[in-house]
Amino acid sequence: MPFTARTAEETAAAFLRFSTDGYAPLPSLLTSEGLGELRAEAWRLEGIARRRDFTMTCMDDSPRHMTTLGGHVIARESPLVRKLYEDAQLLALMGAVVGEPPMAVPDPLERHVLNVLHQEGDTHGAHTDDYPYALVFFLEAPHAPADGGLLEYVPGADSLADLDTGRAHRAHHRAGDAYLLRSDTTAHRVTPLTRPGVRRTVLNFAYTTRSAAPRTTQSARELYT
Ligand SMILES: O=C(O)CCC(=O)C(=O)O
Ligand SMILES: [Fe+2]
């Protein structure tokens, strides 16, 4: 099993944090073997991923400087990621933290994506996601917060500009960590890497629920096709 167990107390604390902040850290969710295996898989997938450098019109012209691979390609290339996305232990943990059972999203492109920041200045600019829940696994991460790659988020944001106000929270994560985000109503972005030689690689799993209103933007197509 690639995941570490959580105690009932840790899960209850994550549930509370998620309901107030729309964000819950899941530190060291991956075992060291799980991290090793997934990181090797990500490096292999990076070989067929594509470099992106553009601003996203539908997200207030926020910047994208990163290398990405879409879920439709990952589904074809990686039985490991496909299996992880449906892992019963993972879905049970998520359900306990967000308070309802997560469901696979209908669009294979958005289901599980790979995002690699690997050059100085690389950033995943401000946006909200199409689906309500994002589970993000860190396979590589800058060691020090000063190296950038921090998650910035504003729960229940009125606009993406809220990220430039005092309402923004910041979080640093290490390789092997994960977090859960209420990603459709929480404005979020990843701060630029501040020096060369630093890498930040994540797998982002998107989930929906029975009651979620369908919403699709152009954003995923621009970033992952
Ligand atoms: O890399 C992160 O921490 C956030 C990823 C993200 O927001 C996304 O893929 O939609
Ligand atoms: Fe996102």
PDB file of C-alpha atoms and ligand atoms in Angstrom:
ATOM      1  CA  MET A   1       0.000   0.000   0.000  1.00  0.00           C
ATOM      2  CA  PRO A   2       1.596   3.324  -1.014  1.00  0.00           C
ATOM      3  CA  PHE A   3      -0.204   5.339   1.721  1.00  0.00           C
ATOM      4  CA  THR A   4       0.546   5.871   5.385  1.00  0.00           C
ATOM      5  CA  ALA A   5      -2.355   5.365   7.801  1.00  0.00           C
ATOM      6  CA  ARG A   6      -4.013   8.321   9.563  1.00  0.00           C
ATOM      7  CA  THR A   7      -5.349   8.110  13.087  1.00  0.00           C
ATOM      8  CA  ALA A   8      -9.005   8.932  13.733  1.00  0.00           C
ATOM      9  CA  GLU A   9      -7.843  12.149  15.463  1.00  0.00           C
ATOM     10  CA  GLU A  10      -5.749  13.230  12.470  1.00  0.00           C
ATOM     11  CA  THR A  11      -8.650  12.569  10.114  1.00  0.00           C
ATOM     12  CA  ALA A  12     -11.053  14.515  12.347  1.00  0.00           C
ATOM     13  CA  ALA A  13      -8.601  17.450  12.458  1.00  0.00           C
ATOM     14  CA  ALA A  14      -8.270  17.368   8.651  1.00  0.00           C
ATOM     15  CA  PHE A  15     -12.087  17.358   8.318  1.00  0.00           C
ATOM     16  CA  LEU A  16     -12.345  20.470  10.517  1.00  0.00           C
ATOM     17  CA  ARG A  17      -9.535  22.245   8.694  1.00  0.00           C
ATOM     18  CA  PHE A  18     -11.079  21.432   5.308  1.00  0.00           C
ATOM     19  CA  SER A  19     -14.514  22.670   6.315  1.00  0.00           C
ATOM     20  CA  THR A  20     -13.135  26.022   7.536  1.00  0.00           C
ATOM     21  CA  ASP A  21     -10.259  26.645   5.080  1.00  0.00           C
ATOM     22  CA  GLY A  22     -11.217  24.625   1.984  1.00  0.00           C
ATOM     23  CA  TYR A  23      -7.744  23.125   2.362  1.00  0.00           C
ATOM     24  CA  ALA A  24      -6.294  20.289   4.416  1.00  0.00           C
ATOM     25  CA  PRO A  25      -2.661  19.195   4.421  1.00  0.00           C
ATOM     26  CA  LEU A  26      -1.993  15.446   4.435  1.00  0.00           C
ATOM     27  CA  PRO A  27       1.685  15.372   5.455  1.00  0.00           C
ATOM     28  CA  SER A  28       3.709  12.292   4.447  1.00  0.00           C
ATOM     29  CA  LEU A  29       0.659  10.637   2.892  1.00  0.00           C
ATOM     30  CA  LEU A  30       2.938   8.589   0.639  1.00  0.00           C
ATOM     31  CA  THR A  31       5.153   5.911   2.158  1.00  0.00           C
ATOM     32  CA  SER A  32       8.814   6.219   1.140  1.00  0.00           C
ATOM     33  CA  GLU A  33       8.372   3.239  -1.215  1.00  0.00           C
ATOM     34  CA  GLY A  34       5.184   4.770  -2.631  1.00  0.00           C
ATOM     35  CA  LEU A  35       6.974   8.080  -3.155  1.00  0.00           C
ATOM     36  CA  GLY A  36       9.928   6.359  -4.867  1.00  0.00           C
ATOM     37  CA  GLU A  37       7.657   4.420  -7.195  1.00  0.00           C
ATOM     38  CA  LEU A  38       5.475   7.401  -8.106  1.00  0.00           C
ATOM     39  CA  ARG A  39       8.443   9.715  -8.590  1.00  0.00           C
ATOM     40  CA  ALA A  40      10.045   7.242 -10.999  1.00  0.00           C
ATOM     41  CA  GLU A  41       6.705   7.033 -12.835  1.00  0.00           C
ATOM     42  CA  ALA A  42       6.496  10.845 -13.021  1.00  0.00           C
ATOM     43  CA  TRP A  43      10.024  11.086 -14.451  1.00  0.00           C
ATOM     44  CA  ARG A  44       9.083   8.522 -17.094  1.00  0.00           C
ATOM     45  CA  LEU A  45       5.868  10.403 -17.935  1.00  0.00           C
ATOM     46  CA  GLU A  46       7.759  13.716 -18.065  1.00  0.00           C
ATOM     47  CA  GLY A  47       9.542  12.280 -21.103  1.00  0.00           C
ATOM     48  CA  ILE A  48       6.299  12.561 -23.103  1.00  0.00           C
ATOM     49  CA  ALA A  49       4.999  15.727 -21.392  1.00  0.00           C
ATOM     50  CA  ARG A  50       4.857  19.165 -23.046  1.00  0.00           C
ATOM     51  CA  ARG A  51       6.347  22.491 -22.083  1.00  0.00           C
ATOM     52  CA  ARG A  52       3.766  25.310 -21.725  1.00  0.00           C
ATOM     53  CA  ASP A  53       4.459  29.046 -21.638  1.00  0.00           C
ATOM     54  CA  PHE A  54       1.372  31.239 -22.002  1.00  0.00           C
ATOM     55  CA  THR A  55      -1.147  33.372 -20.166  1.00  0.00           C
ATOM     56  CA  MET A  56      -4.635  31.989 -19.679  1.00  0.00           C
ATOM     57  CA  THR A  57      -7.265  34.399 -20.948  1.00  0.00           C
ATOM     58  CA  CYS A  58     -10.180  32.792 -19.106  1.00  0.00           C
ATOM     59  CA  MET A  59      -8.274  33.047 -15.792  1.00  0.00           C
ATOM     60  CA  ASP A  60      -7.519  36.801 -15.812  1.00  0.00           C
ATOM     61  CA  ASP A  61      -4.444  36.292 -18.004  1.00  0.00           C
ATOM     62  CA  SER A  62      -2.574  34.477 -15.241  1.00  0.00           C
ATOM     63  CA  PRO A  63       0.726  32.892 -16.302  1.00  0.00           C
ATOM     64  CA  ARG A  64       1.510  29.212 -16.994  1.00  0.00           C
ATOM     65  CA  HIS A  65       5.196  28.319 -17.150  1.00  0.00           C
ATOM     66  CA  MET A  66       5.457  24.591 -16.642  1.00  0.00           C
ATOM     67  CA  THR A  67       5.570  21.155 -18.242  1.00  0.00           C
ATOM     68  CA  THR A  68       2.329  19.185 -18.195  1.00  0.00           C
ATOM     69  CA  LEU A  69       0.755  15.912 -19.209  1.00  0.00           C
ATOM     70  CA  GLY A  70      -3.022  15.436 -19.457  1.00  0.00           C
ATOM     71  CA  GLY A  71      -5.090  12.702 -17.867  1.00  0.00           C
ATOM     72  CA  HIS A  72      -6.096  11.121 -21.164  1.00  0.00           C
ATOM     73  CA  VAL A  73      -2.426  10.367 -21.967  1.00  0.00           C
ATOM     74  CA  ILE A  74      -1.631   9.275 -18.404  1.00  0.00           C
ATOM     75  CA  ALA A  75      -4.603   6.859 -18.516  1.00  0.00           C
ATOM     76  CA  ARG A  76      -3.053   5.225 -21.567  1.00  0.00           C
ATOM     77  CA  GLU A  77       0.543   5.236 -20.314  1.00  0.00           C
ATOM     78  CA  SER A  78       0.305   4.579 -16.588  1.00  0.00           C
ATOM     79  CA  PRO A  79      -1.658   1.697 -15.062  1.00  0.00           C
ATOM     80  CA  LEU A  80      -0.060   2.715 -11.750  1.00  0.00           C
ATOM     81  CA  VAL A  81      -1.664   6.185 -11.710  1.00  0.00           C
ATOM     82  CA  ARG A  82      -4.967   4.799 -13.007  1.00  0.00           C
ATOM     83  CA  LYS A  83      -5.054   2.310 -10.150  1.00  0.00           C
ATOM     84  CA  LEU A  84      -4.105   4.905  -7.533  1.00  0.00           C
ATOM     85  CA  TYR A  85      -6.907   7.222  -8.666  1.00  0.00           C
ATOM     86  CA  GLU A  86      -9.418   4.480  -7.789  1.00  0.00           C
ATOM     87  CA  ASP A  87      -7.683   3.202  -4.645  1.00  0.00           C
ATOM     88  CA  ALA A  88     -10.311   2.313  -2.024  1.00  0.00           C
ATOM     89  CA  GLN A  89      -8.152   3.393   0.944  1.00  0.00           C
ATOM     90  CA  LEU A  90      -7.514   6.753  -0.710  1.00  0.00           C
ATOM     91  CA  LEU A  91     -11.195   7.323  -1.537  1.00  0.00           C
ATOM     92  CA  ALA A  92     -12.191   6.434   2.029  1.00  0.00           C
ATOM     93  CA  LEU A  93      -9.696   8.942   3.452  1.00  0.00           C
ATOM     94  CA  MET A  94     -10.859  11.654   1.075  1.00  0.00           C
ATOM     95  CA  GLY A  95     -14.519  10.984   1.841  1.00  0.00           C
ATOM     96  CA  ALA A  96     -13.789  11.324   5.567  1.00  0.00           C
ATOM     97  CA  VAL A  97     -11.979  14.646   5.083  1.00  0.00           C
ATOM     98  CA  VAL A  98     -14.379  16.316   2.634  1.00  0.00           C
ATOM     99  CA  GLY A  99     -17.529  14.810   4.190  1.00  0.00           C
ATOM    100  CA  GLU A 100     -18.987  13.146   1.114  1.00  0.00           C
ATOM    101  CA  PRO A 101     -17.976  10.292  -1.176  1.00  0.00           C
ATOM    102  CA  PRO A 102     -15.711  11.460  -4.019  1.00  0.00           C
ATOM    103  CA  MET A 103     -16.539  10.325  -7.552  1.00  0.00           C
ATOM    104  CA  ALA A 104     -14.342  10.079 -10.640  1.00  0.00           C
ATOM    105  CA  VAL A 105     -14.734  13.100 -12.926  1.00  0.00           C
ATOM    106  CA  PRO A 106     -16.296  12.354 -16.318  1.00  0.00           C
ATOM    107  CA  ASP A 107     -13.566  13.999 -18.407  1.00  0.00           C
ATOM    108  CA  PRO A 108     -10.453  11.772 -18.708  1.00  0.00           C
ATOM    109  CA  LEU A 109      -8.338  14.829 -19.555  1.00  0.00           C
ATOM    110  CA  GLU A 110      -8.854  16.322 -16.080  1.00  0.00           C
ATOM    111  CA  ARG A 111      -8.960  13.124 -14.010  1.00  0.00           C
ATOM    112  CA  HIS A 112      -5.252  12.893 -13.117  1.00  0.00           C
ATOM    113  CA  VAL A 113      -2.720  15.378 -14.440  1.00  0.00           C
ATOM    114  CA  LEU A 114       1.024  15.855 -14.078  1.00  0.00           C
ATOM    115  CA  ASN A 115       2.445  19.351 -13.468  1.00  0.00           C
ATOM    116  CA  VAL A 116       6.200  19.932 -13.414  1.00  0.00           C
ATOM    117  CA  LEU A 117       7.824  23.257 -12.479  1.00  0.00           C
ATOM    118  CA  HIS A 118      11.510  22.884 -13.326  1.00  0.00           C
ATOM    119  CA  GLN A 119      12.955  26.240 -14.409  1.00  0.00           C
ATOM    120  CA  GLU A 120      13.588  29.434 -12.492  1.00  0.00           C
ATOM    121  CA  GLY A 121      10.388  31.527 -12.677  1.00  0.00           C
ATOM    122  CA  ASP A 122       8.146  28.534 -13.406  1.00  0.00           C
ATOM    123  CA  THR A 123       4.671  29.067 -11.984  1.00  0.00           C
ATOM    124  CA  HIS A 124       1.118  27.749 -12.154  1.00  0.00           C
ATOM    125  CA  GLY A 125      -0.871  30.975 -12.113  1.00  0.00           C
ATOM    126  CA  ALA A 126      -4.176  31.907 -10.487  1.00  0.00           C
ATOM    127  CA  HIS A 127      -7.270  29.853 -11.242  1.00  0.00           C
ATOM    128  CA  THR A 128     -10.121  27.777  -9.925  1.00  0.00           C
ATOM    129  CA  ASP A 129     -10.668  24.213 -11.095  1.00  0.00           C
ATOM    130  CA  ASP A 130     -13.706  22.838 -12.929  1.00  0.00           C
ATOM    131  CA  TYR A 131     -14.360  20.149 -10.296  1.00  0.00           C
ATOM    132  CA  PRO A 132     -14.933  20.500  -6.531  1.00  0.00           C
ATOM    133  CA  TYR A 133     -12.093  18.423  -5.095  1.00  0.00           C
ATOM    134  CA  ALA A 134      -8.385  18.271  -5.887  1.00  0.00           C
ATOM    135  CA  LEU A 135      -6.005  15.856  -4.222  1.00  0.00           C
ATOM    136  CA  VAL A 136      -2.434  16.921  -4.945  1.00  0.00           C
ATOM    137  CA  PHE A 137       0.570  14.625  -4.364  1.00  0.00           C
ATOM    138  CA  PHE A 138       4.080  16.062  -4.139  1.00  0.00           C
ATOM    139  CA  LEU A 139       6.672  13.886  -5.851  1.00  0.00           C
ATOM    140  CA  GLU A 140       9.387  16.572  -5.867  1.00  0.00           C
ATOM    141  CA  ALA A 141       9.304  19.852  -3.959  1.00  0.00           C
ATOM    142  CA  PRO A 142      11.661  22.732  -3.189  1.00  0.00           C
ATOM    143  CA  HIS A 143      13.253  22.138   0.179  1.00  0.00           C
ATOM    144  CA  ALA A 144      13.002  25.689   1.489  1.00  0.00           C
ATOM    145  CA  PRO A 145       9.932  27.955   1.276  1.00  0.00           C
ATOM    146  CA  ALA A 146      12.272  30.685  -0.039  1.00  0.00           C
ATOM    147  CA  ASP A 147      12.797  28.579  -3.187  1.00  0.00           C
ATOM    148  CA  GLY A 148       9.152  29.179  -4.189  1.00  0.00           C
ATOM    149  CA  GLY A 149       6.583  26.626  -5.311  1.00  0.00           C
ATOM    150  CA  LEU A 150       4.257  27.570  -2.436  1.00  0.00           C
ATOM    151  CA  LEU A 151       0.525  27.011  -2.729  1.00  0.00           C
ATOM    152  CA  GLU A 152      -1.402  30.271  -2.283  1.00  0.00           C
ATOM    153  CA  TYR A 153      -5.147  30.024  -1.813  1.00  0.00           C
ATOM    154  CA  VAL A 154      -8.237  32.015  -0.834  1.00  0.00           C
ATOM    155  CA  PRO A 155     -11.222  29.906   0.234  1.00  0.00           C
ATOM    156  CA  GLY A 156     -14.630  31.102  -1.007  1.00  0.00           C
ATOM    157  CA  ALA A 157     -12.955  33.692  -3.225  1.00  0.00           C
ATOM    158  CA  ASP A 158     -15.020  36.313  -5.014  1.00  0.00           C
ATOM    159  CA  SER A 159     -12.366  36.756  -7.674  1.00  0.00           C
ATOM    160  CA  LEU A 160      -8.852  35.632  -8.521  1.00  0.00           C
ATOM    161  CA  ALA A 161      -7.623  39.094  -7.472  1.00  0.00           C
ATOM    162  CA  ASP A 162      -8.316  38.043  -3.858  1.00  0.00           C
ATOM    163  CA  LEU A 163      -5.001  36.181  -4.080  1.00  0.00           C
ATOM    164  CA  ASP A 164      -3.233  39.562  -4.037  1.00  0.00           C
ATOM    165  CA  THR A 165      -4.883  40.586  -0.769  1.00  0.00           C
ATOM    166  CA  GLY A 166      -4.344  39.789   2.901  1.00  0.00           C
ATOM    167  CA  ARG A 167      -6.931  37.012   2.559  1.00  0.00           C
ATOM    168  CA  ALA A 168      -4.412  34.708   0.847  1.00  0.00           C
ATOM    169  CA  HIS A 169      -3.031  31.745   2.786  1.00  0.00           C
ATOM    170  CA  ARG A 170       0.316  30.149   1.887  1.00  0.00           C
ATOM    171  CA  ALA A 171       1.440  26.564   2.327  1.00  0.00           C
ATOM    172  CA  HIS A 172       4.757  24.784   1.843  1.00  0.00           C
ATOM    173  CA  HIS A 173       4.884  21.052   1.164  1.00  0.00           C
ATOM    174  CA  ARG A 174       7.566  18.395   1.011  1.00  0.00           C
ATOM    175  CA  ALA A 175       7.991  15.438  -1.316  1.00  0.00           C
ATOM    176  CA  GLY A 176       5.666  12.670  -0.112  1.00  0.00           C
ATOM    177  CA  ASP A 177       3.095  15.160   1.241  1.00  0.00           C
ATOM    178  CA  ALA A 178      -0.362  15.685  -0.230  1.00  0.00           C
ATOM    179  CA  TYR A 179      -3.170  18.148   0.299  1.00  0.00           C
ATOM    180  CA  LEU A 180      -6.888  18.336  -0.384  1.00  0.00           C
ATOM    181  CA  LEU A 181      -8.419  21.501  -1.813  1.00  0.00           C
ATOM    182  CA  ARG A 182     -12.011  22.647  -2.395  1.00  0.00           C
ATOM    183  CA  SER A 183     -10.697  23.633  -5.766  1.00  0.00           C
ATOM    184  CA  ASP A 184     -13.757  25.002  -7.586  1.00  0.00           C
ATOM    185  CA  THR A 185     -14.493  27.803  -5.085  1.00  0.00           C
ATOM    186  CA  THR A 186     -10.965  28.345  -3.713  1.00  0.00           C
ATOM    187  CA  ALA A 187      -8.816  30.665  -5.833  1.00  0.00           C
ATOM    188  CA  HIS A 188      -5.330  29.149  -5.946  1.00  0.00           C
ATOM    189  CA  ARG A 189      -1.916  29.371  -7.590  1.00  0.00           C
ATOM    190  CA  VAL A 190       1.672  28.206  -7.163  1.00  0.00           C
ATOM    191  CA  THR A 191       4.348  30.859  -6.527  1.00  0.00           C
ATOM    192  CA  PRO A 192       7.277  31.051  -8.985  1.00  0.00           C
ATOM    193  CA  LEU A 193      10.432  29.006  -8.397  1.00  0.00           C
ATOM    194  CA  THR A 194      13.053  31.506  -7.301  1.00  0.00           C
ATOM    195  CA  ARG A 195      16.256  29.836  -8.455  1.00  0.00           C
ATOM    196  CA  PRO A 196      17.605  27.407 -11.040  1.00  0.00           C
ATOM    197  CA  GLY A 197      18.072  23.739 -10.161  1.00  0.00           C
ATOM    198  CA  VAL A 198      14.887  23.528  -8.085  1.00  0.00           C
ATOM    199  CA  ARG A 199      12.039  21.229  -9.148  1.00  0.00           C
ATOM    200  CA  ARG A 200       8.395  20.823  -8.104  1.00  0.00           C
ATOM    201  CA  THR A 201       6.442  17.870  -9.486  1.00  0.00           C
ATOM    202  CA  VAL A 202       2.841  17.103  -8.552  1.00  0.00           C
ATOM    203  CA  LEU A 203       0.131  14.708  -9.569  1.00  0.00           C
ATOM    204  CA  ASN A 204      -3.301  16.293  -9.246  1.00  0.00           C
ATOM    205  CA  PHE A 205      -6.320  13.990  -8.894  1.00  0.00           C
ATOM    206  CA  ALA A 206      -9.692  15.698  -9.539  1.00  0.00           C
ATOM    207  CA  TYR A 207     -12.949  14.380  -8.110  1.00  0.00           C
ATOM    208  CA  THR A 208     -16.563  15.395  -8.201  1.00  0.00           C
ATOM    209  CA  THR A 209     -19.701  14.424  -6.272  1.00  0.00           C
ATOM    210  CA  ARG A 210     -23.237  13.462  -7.171  1.00  0.00           C
ATOM    211  CA  SER A 211     -24.538  16.930  -6.290  1.00  0.00           C
ATOM    212  CA  ALA A 212     -21.824  19.049  -7.969  1.00  0.00           C
ATOM    213  CA  ALA A 213     -23.082  21.313 -10.723  1.00  0.00           C
ATOM    214  CA  PRO A 214     -21.313  20.599 -14.009  1.00  0.00           C
ATOM    215  CA  ARG A 215     -18.979  23.424 -14.977  1.00  0.00           C
ATOM    216  CA  THR A 216     -16.430  23.385 -17.719  1.00  0.00           C
ATOM    217  CA  THR A 217     -14.018  26.070 -18.778  1.00  0.00           C
ATOM    218  CA  GLN A 218     -11.467  26.136 -21.537  1.00  0.00           C
ATOM    219  CA  SER A 219      -8.672  26.056 -18.986  1.00  0.00           C
ATOM    220  CA  ALA A 220      -7.955  22.323 -18.863  1.00  0.00           C
ATOM    221  CA  ARG A 221      -7.931  22.035 -22.656  1.00  0.00           C
ATOM    222  CA  GLU A 222      -5.455  24.928 -22.904  1.00  0.00           C
ATOM    223  CA  LEU A 223      -3.105  23.394 -20.354  1.00  0.00           C
ATOM    224  CA  TYR A 224      -3.336  19.685 -21.137  1.00  0.00           C
ATOM    225  CA  THR A 225      -3.873  19.232 -24.889  1.00  0.00           C
TER     226      THR A 225
HETATM  227  O1  LIG B   1       0.483  22.285  -7.943  1.00  0.00           O
HETATM  228  C1  LIG B   1      -0.368  22.620  -7.131  1.00  0.00           C
HETATM  229  O2  LIG B   1      -0.156  22.657  -5.899  1.00  0.00           O
HETATM  230  C2  LIG B   1      -1.749  23.012  -7.632  1.00  0.00           C
HETATM  231  C3  LIG B   1      -2.142  22.304  -8.896  1.00  0.00           C
HETATM  232  C4  LIG B   1      -3.416  22.838  -9.446  1.00  0.00           C
HETATM  233  O3  LIG B   1      -3.958  23.788  -8.963  1.00  0.00           O
HETATM  234  C5  LIG B   1      -4.041  22.209 -10.613  1.00  0.00           C
HETATM  235  O4  LIG B   1      -3.443  21.309 -11.217  1.00  0.00           O
HETATM  236  O5  LIG B   1      -5.168  22.604 -10.969  1.00  0.00           O
HETATM  237 FE    FE B   2      -5.989  23.928  -9.619  1.00  0.00          FE
END
